[in-house]
Amino acid sequence: MPIDAHAVATLRYIRASMEAAGTVAVPGSAGIAMGIIGLLAAALASIPPFRSHWLVIWLLAAAIAALTGGVLMARQSFLQGFTLLGAPARKFVLCLAPGLFAGAVMTAVHWSAGNLHAIPGTWLLLYGCALIATSAPTTRIVGVLGGLFVMLSLLAFWLPASLHPLVLGAGFGGLHLVFGVLIGRKSHGSQI
Amino acid sequence: MISGGAETSEDARFDRLIYERVRLGMMSALAVRAELTFSELKALFNVSDGNLSAHARKLETAGYVTCTKSFEGRRPRSVYRITAVGRAALNRYLDHVEAVIRATRR
């Protein structure tokens, strides 16, 4: 093997080893951005003229938050020299996707059956489970966040529907925001 | 060597330590993770316990990694971390490989 080909193969091996061992970096900024979007959605859905459109507002907020979080995570991966097709990113998607897919299916099932009151609890529960699963390729703090979402979901199933906007805001807004700050501080000292 | 200069004794020792594939993989993996357990390293590189232990001991003796042993219940748990010396050695190795590529493609 020519010497430069051997060197290139060595670099590839180093990169593959790093990717296989690497974890997905969840930037605090992603949590903060998603939290702000969640709080805005909660505020908008609580305004009387928009209350009846809470489902659409939250679905739009979910799409915007997912896109924002995805872009910020991709940026972080890029800064660390990993690609979105690398092993850590694949593990992350495989852990996250089943919970989100189940959430989408259950939303459609509840909506078609007229069980709108069950949707907030279902979202919080399945998103929490998805986060717990993603703590494996990310960090433990993401699992803790997932656990809190699950606990909040139990509260949502128990509380009357009139308090659901508050619970959704506390979860998708408050928890994301608080944990975004915590993750940012843990990763970069006082910076986010 | 690209430079054609004399190899220092540190370079020679470094080559022997990191050039080997499993040890290079271990150092690369530890460079991106704060810590990795023995089981995680074993799964990553698909090597036997004895083989991994021998490689880990060599890196530990050189001061490139540290090993903290503890118990999880009744099971022993070894956690490896890369040291500043080890990180510098890996960076030197990467510089060396990149220099080879640059020189041969000039």
Tab-separated table of C-alpha atoms in Angstrom:
chain	number	residue	atom	x	y	z
A	1	MET	CA	0.000	0.000	0.000
A	2	PRO	CA	1.423	3.455	-0.897
A	3	ILE	CA	2.432	5.454	2.150
A	4	ASP	CA	-0.177	8.190	1.631
A	5	ALA	CA	-2.945	5.600	1.163
A	6	HIS	CA	-1.901	4.017	4.456
A	7	ALA	CA	-1.978	7.434	6.138
A	8	VAL	CA	-5.437	8.149	4.711
A	9	ALA	CA	-6.667	4.741	5.938
A	10	THR	CA	-5.251	5.541	9.377
A	11	LEU	CA	-7.081	8.875	9.465
A	12	ARG	CA	-10.292	7.107	8.422
A	13	TYR	CA	-9.822	4.585	11.232
A	14	ILE	CA	-9.277	7.370	13.780
A	15	ARG	CA	-12.400	9.142	12.559
A	16	ALA	CA	-14.445	5.916	12.626
A	17	SER	CA	-13.265	5.179	16.184
A	18	MET	CA	-14.215	8.681	17.301
A	19	GLU	CA	-17.622	8.444	15.649
A	20	ALA	CA	-18.348	5.009	17.089
A	21	ALA	CA	-17.477	6.176	20.600
A	22	GLY	CA	-18.904	9.643	20.222
A	23	THR	CA	-22.130	10.884	21.669
A	24	VAL	CA	-24.552	13.373	20.236
A	25	ALA	CA	-23.918	16.758	21.753
A	26	VAL	CA	-27.166	18.364	22.807
A	27	PRO	CA	-26.454	22.093	22.879
A	28	GLY	CA	-28.122	24.093	25.626
A	29	SER	CA	-29.168	26.591	22.967
A	30	ALA	CA	-31.437	23.920	21.401
A	31	GLY	CA	-33.273	23.430	24.705
A	32	ILE	CA	-33.568	27.177	25.251
A	33	ALA	CA	-34.873	27.793	21.719
A	34	MET	CA	-37.383	24.949	21.979
A	35	GLY	CA	-38.436	26.207	25.411
A	36	ILE	CA	-39.066	29.719	24.109
A	37	ILE	CA	-41.135	28.307	21.227
A	38	GLY	CA	-43.082	26.203	23.760
A	39	LEU	CA	-43.761	29.208	25.972
A	40	LEU	CA	-44.884	31.268	22.974
A	41	ALA	CA	-47.231	28.465	21.905
A	42	ALA	CA	-48.633	28.225	25.439
A	43	ALA	CA	-49.179	31.985	25.549
A	44	LEU	CA	-50.828	32.046	22.122
A	45	ALA	CA	-53.055	29.046	22.876
A	46	SER	CA	-54.265	30.684	26.096
A	47	ILE	CA	-55.537	33.849	24.351
A	48	PRO	CA	-59.360	33.492	24.228
A	49	PRO	CA	-59.821	33.882	20.423
A	50	PHE	CA	-57.173	31.206	19.797
A	51	ARG	CA	-58.125	28.713	22.524
A	52	SER	CA	-60.198	26.578	20.193
A	53	HIS	CA	-57.174	26.277	17.860
A	54	TRP	CA	-54.798	24.980	20.550
A	55	LEU	CA	-54.125	21.726	18.694
A	56	VAL	CA	-53.038	23.470	15.489
A	57	ILE	CA	-50.949	25.991	17.441
A	58	TRP	CA	-49.112	23.241	19.322
A	59	LEU	CA	-48.599	21.111	16.205
A	60	LEU	CA	-47.079	24.111	14.401
A	61	ALA	CA	-44.954	24.901	17.456
A	62	ALA	CA	-43.773	21.281	17.558
A	63	ALA	CA	-42.717	21.417	13.909
A	64	ILE	CA	-40.882	24.740	14.357
A	65	ALA	CA	-39.222	23.556	17.587
A	66	ALA	CA	-38.130	20.265	16.009
A	67	LEU	CA	-36.638	22.098	13.037
A	68	THR	CA	-34.868	24.640	15.264
A	69	GLY	CA	-33.555	21.974	17.645
A	70	GLY	CA	-32.424	19.833	14.719
A	71	VAL	CA	-30.543	22.689	13.070
A	72	LEU	CA	-28.808	23.655	16.338
A	73	MET	CA	-27.835	20.029	17.028
A	74	ALA	CA	-26.561	19.590	13.473
A	75	ARG	CA	-24.491	22.762	13.877
A	76	GLN	CA	-23.021	21.429	17.121
A	77	SER	CA	-22.171	18.080	15.479
A	78	PHE	CA	-20.543	19.923	12.591
A	79	LEU	CA	-18.468	22.027	15.003
A	80	GLN	CA	-17.276	18.819	16.668
A	81	GLY	CA	-16.281	17.354	13.330
A	82	PHE	CA	-19.033	14.728	13.161
A	83	THR	CA	-21.470	14.273	10.311
A	84	LEU	CA	-25.220	13.778	10.552
A	85	LEU	CA	-24.748	10.354	8.989
A	86	GLY	CA	-22.322	9.225	11.699
A	87	ALA	CA	-22.994	6.493	14.258
A	88	PRO	CA	-23.916	8.812	17.173
A	89	ALA	CA	-26.476	10.705	15.080
A	90	ARG	CA	-27.961	7.443	13.787
A	91	LYS	CA	-28.283	6.108	17.352
A	92	PHE	CA	-29.931	9.357	18.417
A	93	VAL	CA	-32.520	9.215	15.628
A	94	LEU	CA	-33.223	5.521	16.262
A	95	CYS	CA	-33.863	6.249	19.951
A	96	LEU	CA	-35.983	9.351	19.357
A	97	ALA	CA	-38.039	8.340	16.328
A	98	PRO	CA	-40.222	5.531	17.789
A	99	GLY	CA	-41.566	7.753	20.572
A	100	LEU	CA	-42.286	10.625	18.209
A	101	PHE	CA	-43.898	8.298	15.663
A	102	ALA	CA	-46.109	6.792	18.395
A	103	GLY	CA	-47.013	10.328	19.475
A	104	ALA	CA	-48.060	11.259	15.944
A	105	VAL	CA	-50.164	8.103	15.558
A	106	MET	CA	-51.835	8.511	18.958
A	107	THR	CA	-52.593	12.170	18.191
A	108	ALA	CA	-54.423	11.102	15.039
A	109	VAL	CA	-56.245	8.311	16.924
A	110	HIS	CA	-57.349	10.613	19.771
A	111	TRP	CA	-58.349	13.373	17.339
A	112	SER	CA	-60.468	11.073	15.175
A	113	ALA	CA	-62.116	9.580	18.275
A	114	GLY	CA	-62.798	13.021	19.729
A	115	ASN	CA	-60.563	12.365	22.775
A	116	LEU	CA	-58.837	15.716	22.559
A	117	HIS	CA	-58.423	15.856	26.347
A	118	ALA	CA	-56.079	12.842	26.157
A	119	ILE	CA	-53.695	14.453	23.658
A	120	PRO	CA	-51.596	16.660	26.008
A	121	GLY	CA	-50.882	13.760	28.377
A	122	THR	CA	-50.036	11.486	25.451
A	123	TRP	CA	-47.636	14.039	23.982
A	124	LEU	CA	-45.856	14.587	27.293
A	125	LEU	CA	-45.687	10.840	28.014
A	126	LEU	CA	-44.332	9.752	24.632
A	127	TYR	CA	-41.949	12.685	24.307
A	128	GLY	CA	-40.658	11.912	27.796
A	129	CYS	CA	-40.130	8.254	26.862
A	130	ALA	CA	-38.340	9.314	23.669
A	131	LEU	CA	-36.033	11.582	25.677
A	132	ILE	CA	-35.270	8.816	28.179
A	133	ALA	CA	-34.302	6.575	25.261
A	134	THR	CA	-32.060	9.272	23.764
A	135	SER	CA	-30.144	9.641	27.020
A	136	ALA	CA	-28.118	6.595	25.889
A	137	PRO	CA	-26.415	8.328	22.930
A	138	THR	CA	-26.470	11.775	24.588
A	139	THR	CA	-26.162	12.521	28.306
A	140	ARG	CA	-27.888	11.479	31.513
A	141	ILE	CA	-29.409	14.912	32.001
A	142	VAL	CA	-31.553	14.311	28.891
A	143	GLY	CA	-32.905	11.184	30.611
A	144	VAL	CA	-33.736	13.223	33.712
A	145	LEU	CA	-35.581	15.707	31.506
A	146	GLY	CA	-37.476	12.789	29.947
A	147	GLY	CA	-38.403	11.477	33.397
A	148	LEU	CA	-39.847	14.868	34.345
A	149	PHE	CA	-41.885	14.923	31.120
A	150	VAL	CA	-43.288	11.483	32.028
A	151	MET	CA	-44.224	12.705	35.526
A	152	LEU	CA	-45.846	15.787	34.018
A	153	SER	CA	-47.835	13.536	31.683
A	154	LEU	CA	-49.310	11.682	34.646
A	155	LEU	CA	-50.370	15.050	36.039
A	156	ALA	CA	-51.905	15.966	32.660
A	157	PHE	CA	-53.962	12.758	32.550
A	158	TRP	CA	-55.217	13.496	36.073
A	159	LEU	CA	-55.878	17.233	35.788
A	160	PRO	CA	-58.999	18.721	34.118
A	161	ALA	CA	-58.674	19.804	30.476
A	162	SER	CA	-58.859	23.473	31.466
A	163	LEU	CA	-55.384	23.161	33.015
A	164	HIS	CA	-53.813	21.330	30.062
A	165	PRO	CA	-52.432	24.513	28.413
A	166	LEU	CA	-50.593	25.232	31.655
A	167	VAL	CA	-49.114	21.715	31.791
A	168	LEU	CA	-48.069	21.833	28.129
A	169	GLY	CA	-46.450	25.222	28.680
A	170	ALA	CA	-44.669	23.963	31.790
A	171	GLY	CA	-43.340	20.937	29.910
A	172	PHE	CA	-42.515	21.990	26.377
A	173	GLY	CA	-41.783	25.559	27.470
A	174	GLY	CA	-40.499	25.540	31.051
A	175	LEU	CA	-38.672	22.204	31.213
A	176	HIS	CA	-36.949	22.733	27.860
A	177	LEU	CA	-35.860	26.216	28.885
A	178	VAL	CA	-34.565	25.244	32.349
A	179	PHE	CA	-32.728	22.152	31.099
A	180	GLY	CA	-31.353	24.089	28.134
A	181	VAL	CA	-29.727	26.509	30.564
A	182	LEU	CA	-28.493	23.621	32.770
A	183	ILE	CA	-27.013	21.730	29.804
A	184	GLY	CA	-25.405	24.907	28.478
A	185	ARG	CA	-23.843	25.697	31.854
A	186	LYS	CA	-22.612	22.127	32.280
A	187	SER	CA	-21.057	22.051	28.809
A	188	HIS	CA	-19.419	25.448	28.736
A	189	GLY	CA	-19.111	26.706	32.289
A	190	SER	CA	-21.173	29.853	32.489
A	191	GLN	CA	-21.637	30.119	28.714
A	192	ILE	CA	-24.580	28.686	26.800
B	1	MET	CA	9.637	10.299	8.720
B	2	ILE	CA	8.675	13.337	6.664
B	3	SER	CA	11.276	15.664	8.114
B	4	GLY	CA	14.111	13.260	7.485
B	5	GLY	CA	15.553	14.386	10.788
B	6	ALA	CA	16.610	12.120	13.591
B	7	GLU	CA	13.818	10.487	15.540
B	8	THR	CA	13.787	11.520	19.144
B	9	SER	CA	13.479	8.793	21.748
B	10	GLU	CA	10.017	10.137	22.593
B	11	ASP	CA	8.887	9.823	18.951
B	12	ALA	CA	10.074	6.226	18.835
B	13	ARG	CA	8.310	5.350	22.091
B	14	PHE	CA	5.198	7.138	20.844
B	15	ASP	CA	5.194	5.217	17.540
B	16	ARG	CA	5.339	1.905	19.295
B	17	LEU	CA	2.521	2.878	21.641
B	18	ILE	CA	-0.044	4.498	19.390
B	19	TYR	CA	0.713	3.017	15.995
B	20	GLU	CA	-0.921	-0.283	16.979
B	21	ARG	CA	-4.521	-0.356	15.700
B	22	VAL	CA	-6.428	-1.170	18.909
B	23	ARG	CA	-4.423	1.325	20.972
B	24	LEU	CA	-4.915	4.009	18.305
B	25	GLY	CA	-8.656	3.281	18.346
B	26	MET	CA	-8.773	3.445	22.140
B	27	MET	CA	-6.973	6.787	22.186
B	28	SER	CA	-9.239	8.179	19.445
B	29	ALA	CA	-12.388	7.015	21.238
B	30	LEU	CA	-11.217	8.427	24.569
B	31	ALA	CA	-10.428	11.745	22.883
B	32	VAL	CA	-14.138	12.337	22.214
B	33	ARG	CA	-15.596	10.814	25.391
B	34	ALA	CA	-14.882	11.988	28.925
B	35	GLU	CA	-14.626	8.349	29.985
B	36	LEU	CA	-15.235	4.852	28.670
B	37	THR	CA	-15.603	1.647	30.642
B	38	PHE	CA	-13.697	-1.534	29.884
B	39	SER	CA	-16.916	-3.123	28.566
B	40	GLU	CA	-17.619	-0.180	26.270
B	41	LEU	CA	-14.097	-0.285	24.840
B	42	LYS	CA	-14.340	-4.041	24.391
B	43	ALA	CA	-17.607	-3.683	22.477
B	44	LEU	CA	-16.210	-0.863	20.339
B	45	PHE	CA	-13.145	-2.741	19.144
B	46	ASN	CA	-14.424	-6.309	19.348
B	47	VAL	CA	-11.366	-7.644	21.167
B	48	SER	CA	-10.941	-10.173	23.944
B	49	ASP	CA	-10.634	-9.193	27.612
B	50	GLY	CA	-6.974	-10.212	27.698
B	51	ASN	CA	-6.103	-8.355	24.524
B	52	LEU	CA	-7.808	-5.151	25.642
B	53	SER	CA	-6.260	-5.372	29.130
B	54	ALA	CA	-2.785	-5.668	27.641
B	55	HIS	CA	-3.285	-2.660	25.361
B	56	ALA	CA	-4.875	-0.590	28.133
B	57	ARG	CA	-2.018	-1.418	30.508
B	58	LYS	CA	0.554	-0.217	27.962
B	59	LEU	CA	-1.267	3.097	27.505
B	60	GLU	CA	-1.667	3.434	31.259
B	61	THR	CA	2.016	2.750	31.904
B	62	ALA	CA	2.914	5.442	29.368
B	63	GLY	CA	0.664	7.890	31.177
B	64	TYR	CA	-1.605	8.278	28.144
B	65	VAL	CA	-4.724	7.047	29.942
B	66	THR	CA	-5.804	6.645	33.546
B	67	CYS	CA	-7.827	3.762	34.874
B	68	THR	CA	-10.164	4.021	37.863
B	69	LYS	CA	-11.348	0.724	39.290
B	70	SER	CA	-14.489	0.433	41.368
B	71	PHE	CA	-17.339	-1.974	41.989
B	72	GLU	CA	-20.878	-1.826	40.662
B	73	GLY	CA	-22.578	-4.132	43.107
B	74	ARG	CA	-20.285	-7.138	43.017
B	75	ARG	CA	-19.016	-6.531	39.508
B	76	PRO	CA	-15.686	-4.770	39.018
B	77	ARG	CA	-15.820	-1.672	36.838
B	78	SER	CA	-12.814	-0.099	35.138
B	79	VAL	CA	-13.198	3.403	33.764
B	80	TYR	CA	-10.604	4.831	31.372
B	81	ARG	CA	-9.886	8.496	30.696
B	82	ILE	CA	-7.366	10.101	28.381
B	83	THR	CA	-4.718	12.287	30.069
B	84	ALA	CA	-3.313	15.595	28.848
B	85	VAL	CA	-0.133	13.729	27.895
B	86	GLY	CA	-2.175	11.188	25.944
B	87	ARG	CA	-4.147	13.882	24.147
B	88	ALA	CA	-0.913	15.635	23.178
B	89	ALA	CA	0.507	12.328	21.912
B	90	LEU	CA	-2.594	11.697	19.800
B	91	ASN	CA	-2.373	15.224	18.368
B	92	ARG	CA	1.291	14.648	17.507
B	93	TYR	CA	0.341	11.411	15.774
B	94	LEU	CA	-2.414	13.147	13.802
B	95	ASP	CA	0.031	15.900	12.778
B	96	HIS	CA	2.454	13.217	11.660
B	97	VAL	CA	-0.143	11.376	9.544
B	98	GLU	CA	-1.354	14.620	7.980
B	99	ALA	CA	2.232	15.595	7.201
B	100	VAL	CA	2.741	12.266	5.422
B	101	ILE	CA	-0.331	12.885	3.269
B	102	ARG	CA	0.702	16.455	2.473
B	103	ALA	CA	4.242	15.456	1.591
B	104	THR	CA	3.268	12.596	-0.722
B	105	ARG	CA	0.643	14.650	-2.552
B	106	ARG	CA	2.776	17.744	-3.023
